[in-house]
mmCIF file of C-alpha atoms in Angstrom:
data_model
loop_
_atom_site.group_PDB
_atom_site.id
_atom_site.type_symbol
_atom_site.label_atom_id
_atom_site.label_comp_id
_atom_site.label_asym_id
_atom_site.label_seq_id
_atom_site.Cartn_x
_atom_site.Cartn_y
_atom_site.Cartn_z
ATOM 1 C CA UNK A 1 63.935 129.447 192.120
ATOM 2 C CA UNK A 2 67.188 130.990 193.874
ATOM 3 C CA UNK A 3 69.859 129.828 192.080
ATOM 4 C CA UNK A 4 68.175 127.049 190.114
ATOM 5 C CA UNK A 5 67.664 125.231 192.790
ATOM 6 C CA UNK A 6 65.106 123.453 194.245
ATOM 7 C CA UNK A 7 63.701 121.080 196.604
ATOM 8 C CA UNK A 8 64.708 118.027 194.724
ATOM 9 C CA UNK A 9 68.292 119.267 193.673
ATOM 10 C CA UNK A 10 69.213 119.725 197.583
ATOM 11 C CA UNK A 11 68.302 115.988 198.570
ATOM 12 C CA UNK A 12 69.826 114.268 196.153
ATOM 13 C CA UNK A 13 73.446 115.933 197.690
ATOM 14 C CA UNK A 14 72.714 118.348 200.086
ATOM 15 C CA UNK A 15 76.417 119.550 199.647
ATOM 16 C CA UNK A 16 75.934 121.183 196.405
ATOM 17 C CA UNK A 17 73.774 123.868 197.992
ATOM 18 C CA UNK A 18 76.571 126.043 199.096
ATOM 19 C CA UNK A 19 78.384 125.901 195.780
ATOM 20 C CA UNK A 20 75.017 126.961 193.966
ATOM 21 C CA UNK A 21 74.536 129.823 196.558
ATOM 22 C CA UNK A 22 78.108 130.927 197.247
ATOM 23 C CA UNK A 23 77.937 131.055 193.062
ATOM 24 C CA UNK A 24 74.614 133.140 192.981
ATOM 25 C CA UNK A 25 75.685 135.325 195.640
ATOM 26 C CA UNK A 26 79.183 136.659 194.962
ATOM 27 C CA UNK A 27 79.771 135.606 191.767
ATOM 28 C CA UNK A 28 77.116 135.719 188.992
ATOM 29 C CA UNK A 29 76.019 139.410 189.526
ATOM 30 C CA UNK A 30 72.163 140.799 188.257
ATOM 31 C CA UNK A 31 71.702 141.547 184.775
ATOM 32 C CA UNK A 32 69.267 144.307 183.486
ATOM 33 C CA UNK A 33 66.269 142.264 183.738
ATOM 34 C CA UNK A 34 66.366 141.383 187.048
ATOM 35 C CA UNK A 35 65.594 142.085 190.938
ATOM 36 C CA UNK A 36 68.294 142.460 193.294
ATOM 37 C CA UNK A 37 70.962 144.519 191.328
ATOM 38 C CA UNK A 38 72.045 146.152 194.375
ATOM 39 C CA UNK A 39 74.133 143.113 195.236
ATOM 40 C CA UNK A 40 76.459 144.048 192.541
ATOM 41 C CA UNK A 41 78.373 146.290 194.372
ATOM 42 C CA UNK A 42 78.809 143.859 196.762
ATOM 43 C CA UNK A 43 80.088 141.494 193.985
ATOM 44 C CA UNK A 44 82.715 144.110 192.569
ATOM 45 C CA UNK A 45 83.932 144.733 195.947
ATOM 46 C CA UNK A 46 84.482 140.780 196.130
ATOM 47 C CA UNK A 47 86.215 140.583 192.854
ATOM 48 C CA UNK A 48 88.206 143.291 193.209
ATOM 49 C CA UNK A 49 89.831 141.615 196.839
ATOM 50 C CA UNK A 50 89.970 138.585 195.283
ATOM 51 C CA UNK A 51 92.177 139.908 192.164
ATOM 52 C CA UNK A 52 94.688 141.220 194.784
ATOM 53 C CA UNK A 53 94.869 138.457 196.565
ATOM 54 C CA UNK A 54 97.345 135.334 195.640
ATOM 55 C CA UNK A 55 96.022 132.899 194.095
ATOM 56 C CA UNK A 56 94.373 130.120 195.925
ATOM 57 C CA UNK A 57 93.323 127.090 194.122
ATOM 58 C CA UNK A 58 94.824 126.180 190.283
ATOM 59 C CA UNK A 59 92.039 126.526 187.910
ATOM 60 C CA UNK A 60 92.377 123.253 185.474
ATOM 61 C CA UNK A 61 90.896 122.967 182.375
ATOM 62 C CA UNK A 62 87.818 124.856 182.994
ATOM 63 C CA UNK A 63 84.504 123.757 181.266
ATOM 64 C CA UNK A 64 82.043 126.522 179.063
ATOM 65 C CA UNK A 65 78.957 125.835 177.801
ATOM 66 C CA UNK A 66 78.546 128.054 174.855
ATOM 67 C CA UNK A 67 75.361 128.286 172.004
ATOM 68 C CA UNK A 68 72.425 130.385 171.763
ATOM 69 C CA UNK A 69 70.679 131.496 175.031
ATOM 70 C CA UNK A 70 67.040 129.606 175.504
ATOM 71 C CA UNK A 71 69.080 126.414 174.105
ATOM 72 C CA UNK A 72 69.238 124.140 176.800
ATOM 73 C CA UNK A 73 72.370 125.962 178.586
ATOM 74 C CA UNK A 74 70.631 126.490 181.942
ATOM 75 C CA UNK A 75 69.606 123.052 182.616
ATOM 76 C CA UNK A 76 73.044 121.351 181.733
ATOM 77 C CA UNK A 77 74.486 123.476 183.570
ATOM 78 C CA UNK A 78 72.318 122.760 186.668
ATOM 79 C CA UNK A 79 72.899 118.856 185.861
ATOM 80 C CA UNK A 80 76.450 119.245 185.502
ATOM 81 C CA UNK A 81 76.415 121.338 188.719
ATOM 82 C CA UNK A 82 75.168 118.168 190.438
ATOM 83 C CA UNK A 83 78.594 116.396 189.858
ATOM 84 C CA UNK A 84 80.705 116.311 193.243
ATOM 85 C CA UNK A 85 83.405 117.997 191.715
ATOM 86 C CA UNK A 86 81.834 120.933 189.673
ATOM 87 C CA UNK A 87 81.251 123.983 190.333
ATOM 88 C CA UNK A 88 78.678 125.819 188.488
ATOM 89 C CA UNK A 89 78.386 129.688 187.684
ATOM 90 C CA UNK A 90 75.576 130.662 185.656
ATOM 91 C CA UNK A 91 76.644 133.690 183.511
ATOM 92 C CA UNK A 92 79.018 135.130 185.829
ATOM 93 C CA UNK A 93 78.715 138.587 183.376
ATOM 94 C CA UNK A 94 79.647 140.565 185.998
ATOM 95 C CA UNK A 95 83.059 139.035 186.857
ATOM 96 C CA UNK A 96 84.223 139.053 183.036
ATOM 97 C CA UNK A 97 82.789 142.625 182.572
ATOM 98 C CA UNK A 98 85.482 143.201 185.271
ATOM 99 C CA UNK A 99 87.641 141.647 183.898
ATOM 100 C CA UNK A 100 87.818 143.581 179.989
ATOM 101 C CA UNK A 101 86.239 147.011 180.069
ATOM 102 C CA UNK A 102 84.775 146.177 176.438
ATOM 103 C CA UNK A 103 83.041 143.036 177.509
ATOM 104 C CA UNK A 104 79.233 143.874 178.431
ATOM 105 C CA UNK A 105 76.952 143.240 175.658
ATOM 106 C CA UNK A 106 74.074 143.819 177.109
ATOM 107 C CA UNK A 107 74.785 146.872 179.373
ATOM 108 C CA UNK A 108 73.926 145.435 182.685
ATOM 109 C CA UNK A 109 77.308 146.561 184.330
ATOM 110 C CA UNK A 110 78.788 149.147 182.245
ATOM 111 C CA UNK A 111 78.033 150.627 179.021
ATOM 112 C CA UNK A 112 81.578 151.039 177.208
ATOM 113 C CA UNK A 113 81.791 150.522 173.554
ATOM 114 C CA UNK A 114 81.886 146.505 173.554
ATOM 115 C CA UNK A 115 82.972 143.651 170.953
ATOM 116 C CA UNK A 116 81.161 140.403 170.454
ATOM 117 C CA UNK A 117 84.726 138.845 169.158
ATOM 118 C CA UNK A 118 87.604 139.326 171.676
ATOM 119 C CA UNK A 119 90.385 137.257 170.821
ATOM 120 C CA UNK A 120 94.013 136.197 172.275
ATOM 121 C CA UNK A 121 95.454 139.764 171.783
ATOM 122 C CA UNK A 122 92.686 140.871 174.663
ATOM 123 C CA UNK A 123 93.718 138.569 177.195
ATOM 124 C CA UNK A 124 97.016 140.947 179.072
ATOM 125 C CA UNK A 125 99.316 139.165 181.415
ATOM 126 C CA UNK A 126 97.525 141.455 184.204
ATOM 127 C CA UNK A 127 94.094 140.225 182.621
ATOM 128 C CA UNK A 128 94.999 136.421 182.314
ATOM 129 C CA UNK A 129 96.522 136.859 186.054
ATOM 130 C CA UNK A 130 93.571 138.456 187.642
ATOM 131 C CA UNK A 131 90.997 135.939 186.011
ATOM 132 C CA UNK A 132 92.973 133.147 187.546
ATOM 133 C CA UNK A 133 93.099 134.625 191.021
ATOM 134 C CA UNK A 134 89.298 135.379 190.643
ATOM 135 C CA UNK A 135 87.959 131.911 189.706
ATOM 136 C CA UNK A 136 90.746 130.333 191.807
ATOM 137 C CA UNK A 137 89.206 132.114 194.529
ATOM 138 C CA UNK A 138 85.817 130.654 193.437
ATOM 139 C CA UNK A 139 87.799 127.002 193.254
ATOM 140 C CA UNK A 140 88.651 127.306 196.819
ATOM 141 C CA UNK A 141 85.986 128.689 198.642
ATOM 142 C CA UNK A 142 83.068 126.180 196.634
ATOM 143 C CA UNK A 143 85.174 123.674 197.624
ATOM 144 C CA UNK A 144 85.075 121.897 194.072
ATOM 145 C CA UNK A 145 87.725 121.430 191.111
ATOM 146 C CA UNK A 146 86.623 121.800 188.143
ATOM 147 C CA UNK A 147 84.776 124.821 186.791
ATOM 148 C CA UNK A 148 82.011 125.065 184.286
ATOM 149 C CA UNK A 149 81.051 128.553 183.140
ATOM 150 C CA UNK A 150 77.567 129.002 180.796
ATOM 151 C CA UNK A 151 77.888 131.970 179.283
ATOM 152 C CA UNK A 152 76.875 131.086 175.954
ATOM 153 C CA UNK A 153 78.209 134.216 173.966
ATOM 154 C CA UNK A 154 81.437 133.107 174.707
ATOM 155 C CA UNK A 155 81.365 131.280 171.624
ATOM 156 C CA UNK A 156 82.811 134.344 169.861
ATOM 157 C CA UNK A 157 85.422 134.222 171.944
ATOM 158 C CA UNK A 158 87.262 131.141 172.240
ATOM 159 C CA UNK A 159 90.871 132.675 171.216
ATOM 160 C CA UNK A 160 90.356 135.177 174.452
ATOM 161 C CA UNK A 161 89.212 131.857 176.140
ATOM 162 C CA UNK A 162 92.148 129.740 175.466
ATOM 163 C CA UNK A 163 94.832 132.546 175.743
ATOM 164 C CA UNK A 164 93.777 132.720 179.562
ATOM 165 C CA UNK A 165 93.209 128.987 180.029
ATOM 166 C CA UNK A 166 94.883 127.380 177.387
ATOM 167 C CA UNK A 167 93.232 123.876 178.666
ATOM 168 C CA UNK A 168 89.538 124.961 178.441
ATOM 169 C CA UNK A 169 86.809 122.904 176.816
ATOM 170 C CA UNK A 170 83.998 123.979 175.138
ATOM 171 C CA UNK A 171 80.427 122.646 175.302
ATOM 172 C CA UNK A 172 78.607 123.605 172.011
ATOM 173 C CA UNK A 173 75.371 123.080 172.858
ATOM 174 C CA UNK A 174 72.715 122.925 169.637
ATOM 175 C CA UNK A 175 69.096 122.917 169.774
ATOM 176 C CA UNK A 176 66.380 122.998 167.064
ATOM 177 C CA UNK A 177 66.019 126.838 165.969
ATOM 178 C CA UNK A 178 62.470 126.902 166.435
ATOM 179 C CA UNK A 179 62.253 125.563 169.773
ATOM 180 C CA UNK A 180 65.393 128.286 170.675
ATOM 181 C CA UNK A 181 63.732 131.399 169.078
ATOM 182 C CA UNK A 182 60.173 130.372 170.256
ATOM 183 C CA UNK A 183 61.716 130.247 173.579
ATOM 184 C CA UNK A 184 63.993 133.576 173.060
ATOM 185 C CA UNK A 185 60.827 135.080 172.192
ATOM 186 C CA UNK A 186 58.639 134.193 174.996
ATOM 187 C CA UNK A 187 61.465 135.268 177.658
ATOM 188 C CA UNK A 188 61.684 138.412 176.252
ATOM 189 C CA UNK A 189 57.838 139.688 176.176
ATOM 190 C CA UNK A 190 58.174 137.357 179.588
ATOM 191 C CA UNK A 191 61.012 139.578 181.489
ATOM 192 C CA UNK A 192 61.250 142.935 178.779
ATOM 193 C CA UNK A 193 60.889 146.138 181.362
ATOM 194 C CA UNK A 194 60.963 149.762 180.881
ATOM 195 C CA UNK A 195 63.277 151.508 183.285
ATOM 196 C CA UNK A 196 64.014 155.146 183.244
ATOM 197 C CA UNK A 197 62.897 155.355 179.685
ATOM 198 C CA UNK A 198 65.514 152.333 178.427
ATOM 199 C CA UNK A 199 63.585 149.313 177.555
ATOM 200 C CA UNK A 200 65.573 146.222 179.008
ATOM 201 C CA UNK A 201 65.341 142.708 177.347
ATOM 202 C CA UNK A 202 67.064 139.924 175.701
ATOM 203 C CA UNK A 203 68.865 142.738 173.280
ATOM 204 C CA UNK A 204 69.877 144.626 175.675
ATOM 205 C CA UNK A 205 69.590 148.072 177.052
ATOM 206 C CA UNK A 206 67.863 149.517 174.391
ATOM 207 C CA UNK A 207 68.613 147.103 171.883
ATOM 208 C CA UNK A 208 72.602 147.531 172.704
ATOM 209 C CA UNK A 209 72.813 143.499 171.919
ATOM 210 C CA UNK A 210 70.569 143.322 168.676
ATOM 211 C CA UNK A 211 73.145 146.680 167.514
ATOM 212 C CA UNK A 212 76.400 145.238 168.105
ATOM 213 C CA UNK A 213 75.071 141.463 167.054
ATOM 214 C CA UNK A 214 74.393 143.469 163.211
ATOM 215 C CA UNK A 215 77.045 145.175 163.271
ATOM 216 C CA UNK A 216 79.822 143.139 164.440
ATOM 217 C CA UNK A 217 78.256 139.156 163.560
ATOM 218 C CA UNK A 218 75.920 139.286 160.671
ATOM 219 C CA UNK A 219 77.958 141.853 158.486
ATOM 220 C CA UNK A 220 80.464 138.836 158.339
ATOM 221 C CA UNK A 221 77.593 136.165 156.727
ATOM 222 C CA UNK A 222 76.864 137.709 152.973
ATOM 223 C CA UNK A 223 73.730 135.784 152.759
ATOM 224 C CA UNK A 224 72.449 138.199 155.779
ATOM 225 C CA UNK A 225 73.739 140.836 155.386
ATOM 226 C CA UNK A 226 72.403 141.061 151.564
ATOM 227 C CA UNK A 227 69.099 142.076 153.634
ATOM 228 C CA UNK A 228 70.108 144.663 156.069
ATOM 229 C CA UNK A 229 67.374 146.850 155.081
ATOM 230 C CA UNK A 230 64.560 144.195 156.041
ATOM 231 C CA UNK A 231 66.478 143.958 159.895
ATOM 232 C CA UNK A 232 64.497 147.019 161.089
ATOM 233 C CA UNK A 233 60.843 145.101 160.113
ATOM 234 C CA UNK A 234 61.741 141.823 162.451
ATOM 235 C CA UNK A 235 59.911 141.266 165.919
ATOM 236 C CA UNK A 236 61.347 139.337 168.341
ATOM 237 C CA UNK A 237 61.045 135.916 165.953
ATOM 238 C CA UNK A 238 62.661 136.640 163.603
ATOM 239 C CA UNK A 239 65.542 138.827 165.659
ATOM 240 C CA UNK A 240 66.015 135.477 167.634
ATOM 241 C CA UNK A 241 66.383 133.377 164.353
ATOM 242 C CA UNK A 242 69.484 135.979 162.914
ATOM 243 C CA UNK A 243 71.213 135.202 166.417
ATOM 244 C CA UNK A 244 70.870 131.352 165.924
ATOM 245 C CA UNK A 245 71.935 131.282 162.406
ATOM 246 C CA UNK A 246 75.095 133.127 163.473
ATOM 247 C CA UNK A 247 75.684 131.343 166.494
ATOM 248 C CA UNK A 248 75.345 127.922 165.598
ATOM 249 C CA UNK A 249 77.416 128.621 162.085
ATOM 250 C CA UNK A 250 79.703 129.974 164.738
ATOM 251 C CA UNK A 251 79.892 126.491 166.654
ATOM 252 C CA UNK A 252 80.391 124.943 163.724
ATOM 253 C CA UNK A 253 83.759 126.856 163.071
ATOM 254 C CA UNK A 254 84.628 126.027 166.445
ATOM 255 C CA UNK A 255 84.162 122.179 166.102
ATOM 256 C CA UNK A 256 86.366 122.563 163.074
ATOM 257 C CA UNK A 257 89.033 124.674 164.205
ATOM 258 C CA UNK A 258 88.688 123.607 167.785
ATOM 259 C CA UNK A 259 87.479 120.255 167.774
ATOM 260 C CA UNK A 260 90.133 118.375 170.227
ATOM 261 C CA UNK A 261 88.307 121.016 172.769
ATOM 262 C CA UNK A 262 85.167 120.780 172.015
ATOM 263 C CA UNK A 263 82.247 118.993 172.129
ATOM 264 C CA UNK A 264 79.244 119.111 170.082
ATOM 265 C CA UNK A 265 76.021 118.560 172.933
ATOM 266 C CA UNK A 266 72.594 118.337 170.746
ATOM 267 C CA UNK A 267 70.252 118.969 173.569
ATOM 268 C CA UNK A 268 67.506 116.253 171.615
ATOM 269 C CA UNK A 269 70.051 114.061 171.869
ATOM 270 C CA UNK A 270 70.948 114.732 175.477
ATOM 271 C CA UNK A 271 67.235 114.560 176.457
ATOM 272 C CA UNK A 272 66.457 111.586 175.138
ATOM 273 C CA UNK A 273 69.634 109.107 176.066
ATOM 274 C CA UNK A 274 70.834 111.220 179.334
ATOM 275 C CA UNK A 275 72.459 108.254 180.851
ATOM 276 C CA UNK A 276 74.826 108.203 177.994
ATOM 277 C CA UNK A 277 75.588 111.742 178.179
ATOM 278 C CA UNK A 278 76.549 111.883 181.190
ATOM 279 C CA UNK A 279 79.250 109.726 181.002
ATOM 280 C CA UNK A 280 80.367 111.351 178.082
ATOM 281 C CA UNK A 281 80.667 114.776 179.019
ATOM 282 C CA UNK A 282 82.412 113.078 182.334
ATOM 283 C CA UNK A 283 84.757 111.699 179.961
ATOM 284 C CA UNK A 284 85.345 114.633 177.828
ATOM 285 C CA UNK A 285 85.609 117.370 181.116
ATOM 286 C CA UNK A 286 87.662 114.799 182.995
ATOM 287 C CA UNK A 287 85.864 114.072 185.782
ATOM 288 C CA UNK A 288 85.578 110.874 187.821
ATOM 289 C CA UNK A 289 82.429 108.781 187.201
ATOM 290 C CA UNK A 290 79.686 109.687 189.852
ATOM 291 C CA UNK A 291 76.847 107.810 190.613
ATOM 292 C CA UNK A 292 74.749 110.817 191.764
ATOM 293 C CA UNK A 293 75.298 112.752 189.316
ATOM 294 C CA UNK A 294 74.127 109.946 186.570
ATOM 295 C CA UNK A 295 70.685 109.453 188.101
ATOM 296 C CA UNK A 296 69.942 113.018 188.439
ATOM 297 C CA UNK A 297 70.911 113.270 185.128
ATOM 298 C CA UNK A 298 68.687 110.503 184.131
ATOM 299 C CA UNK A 299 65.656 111.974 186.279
ATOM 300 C CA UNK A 300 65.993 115.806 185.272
ATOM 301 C CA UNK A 301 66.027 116.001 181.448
ATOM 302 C CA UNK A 302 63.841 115.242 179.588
ATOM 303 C CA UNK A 303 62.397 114.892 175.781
ATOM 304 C CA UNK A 304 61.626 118.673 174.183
ATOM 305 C CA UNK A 305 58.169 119.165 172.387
ATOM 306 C CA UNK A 306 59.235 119.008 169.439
ATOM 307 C CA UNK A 307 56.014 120.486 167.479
ATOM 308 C CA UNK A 308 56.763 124.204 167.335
ATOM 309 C CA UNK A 309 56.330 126.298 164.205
ATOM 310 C CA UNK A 310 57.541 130.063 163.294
ATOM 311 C CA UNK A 311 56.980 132.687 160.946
ATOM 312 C CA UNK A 312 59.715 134.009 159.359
ATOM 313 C CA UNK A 313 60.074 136.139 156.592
ATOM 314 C CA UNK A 314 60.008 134.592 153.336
ATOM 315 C CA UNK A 315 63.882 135.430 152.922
ATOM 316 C CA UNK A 316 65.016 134.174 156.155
ATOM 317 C CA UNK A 317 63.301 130.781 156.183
ATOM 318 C CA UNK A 318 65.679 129.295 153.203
ATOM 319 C CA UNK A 319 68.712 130.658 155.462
ATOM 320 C CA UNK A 320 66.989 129.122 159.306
ATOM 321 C CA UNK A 321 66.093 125.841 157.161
ATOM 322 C CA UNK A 322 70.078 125.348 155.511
ATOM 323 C CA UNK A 323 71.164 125.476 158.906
ATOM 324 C CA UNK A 324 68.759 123.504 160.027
ATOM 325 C CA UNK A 325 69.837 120.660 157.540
ATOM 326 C CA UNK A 326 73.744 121.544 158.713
ATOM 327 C CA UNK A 327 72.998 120.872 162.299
ATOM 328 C CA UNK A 328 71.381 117.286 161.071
ATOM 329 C CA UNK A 329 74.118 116.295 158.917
ATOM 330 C CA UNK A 330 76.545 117.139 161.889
ATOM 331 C CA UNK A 331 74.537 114.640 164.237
ATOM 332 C CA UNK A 332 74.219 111.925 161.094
#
């Protein structure tokens, strides 16, 4: 589908088709893994006028969904796109790789030495004023108010987040670990290419993410780190089950240090009362109450299988199944 769309999302408000295609087409950019990458030019060349240009539409208290990829991210941010005053980018990499040199992970748009944690000191006066002129621009030419950005690694970088809108919220979005890394896995024997003798997958351009995730992440969590030497053995599994210990632990923090900003989104519990939800993350983003927006809502997600099973190494299940039981208590 082009943009996430599809037959069903355009009739139930035919006006949110030129949001979700103005987003996809000069906005999001093409990461590694995908067709099309000569649009990114095209996308530079956008951002680039747009940063010169004054600003033209306030950016208020943008939205992020952040978590581990696979999670659930997409889809509420294709239900939250349905709302008559959002507008919806789906990992707009590109335009934040613009924006800090040291920002790809992955490698799709530049390959500088990058950092999983950026925090306030990153965000310059001439980066804090270009990001508003760029997403401003988005603002005005969508025609919608309120932003929401998935780009779930962001969750490393809420300081950098808030020091350029210092209104943000934050969607923490949790799912069970072994539907995420069962899912992580899948994409990436799914979508993995060889190009030019790089392989290209969900760690990157030759495993650029999986590198800087060990390095940078799991060297801060002891209880990982203690078995470094056991990283190189993992397939993709048990890779995906080191990124969602870290990354949940790391919403965690962020519901305790940022908790008047954030909100905690279990996608079981989203899926299985989504009437609810959506008048609660309307509440919590600000929005007005919209009618379309609940049914579609209602009619889109739906209840996860629930009956998936991994194998992990014996030293990682005791760590996936404690943060299992954290993620529980959390919801309890």
């Amino acid at each position: 589908m082009v943009a996430q769309i599809n037959r069903d999302y355009v009739t139930r408000r035919p006006t949110r088709l030129w949001s979700r295609l103005l987003s996809y087409a000069f906005f999001e950019g093409r990461p590694l893994t995908t067709r099309g990458r000569w649009i990114n030019p095209v996308i530079r060349a956008h951002t680039n006028l747009l940063r010169r240009l004054p600003q033209l539409k306030p950016v208020k208290a943008p939205a992020y969904i952040l978590g581990t990829g696979r999670s659930g991210t997409t889809i509420l941010g294709i239900v939250l796109s349905m709302h008559r005053e959002v507008g919806f980018l789906n990992e707009p990499k590109l335009l934040w790789a613009a924006l800090h040199p040291g920002e790809d992970l992955i490698g799709s748009y530049n390959r500088n030495h990058a950092s999983y944690r950026l925090d306030a000191a990153d965000a310059s006066p001439h980066l804090v004023r270009a990001a508003h002129r760029i997403f401003g621009g988005f603002l005005a030419a969508s025609g919608t108010c309120k932003i929401v950005d998935k780009y779930p690694e962001l969750i490393f970088r809420p300081g950098f987040v808030k020091a350029i809108f210092p209104d943000a919220r934050f969607l923490f979005l949790s799912r069970s670990g072994h539907a995420t890394c069962a899912s992580i896995e899948g994409w990436s024997k799914r979508l993995g290419v060889e190009d030019n003798g790089e392989t290209h997958d969900w760690w990157g351009a030759n495993d650029r993410k999986w590198i800087l995730l060990i390095d940078q992440i799991v060297s801060e969590h002891a209880d990982l780190a203690a078995y470094r030497d056991q990283f190189s053995k993992l397939d993709h599994t048990g890779r995906a089950a080191i990124e969602w210990i870290v990354t949940m632990r790391e919403g965690l923090r962020l519901l305790d240090q940022r908790g008047e900003a954030t909100l905690h989104v279990p996608y079981e519990a989203l899926c299985a009362e989504p009437e609810n939800w959506a008048v609660k993350l309307q509440n919590f983003l600000g929005l007005d109450r919209d009618p379309v927006f609940e049914r579609y809502a209602s009619d889109t997600l739906s209840i996860p299988q629930r009956d998936i099973q991994l194998s992990l190494p014996d030293w990682l299940t005791p760590i996936f199944d404690q943060t299992e039981l954290e993620l529980e208590a959390l919801q309890k």
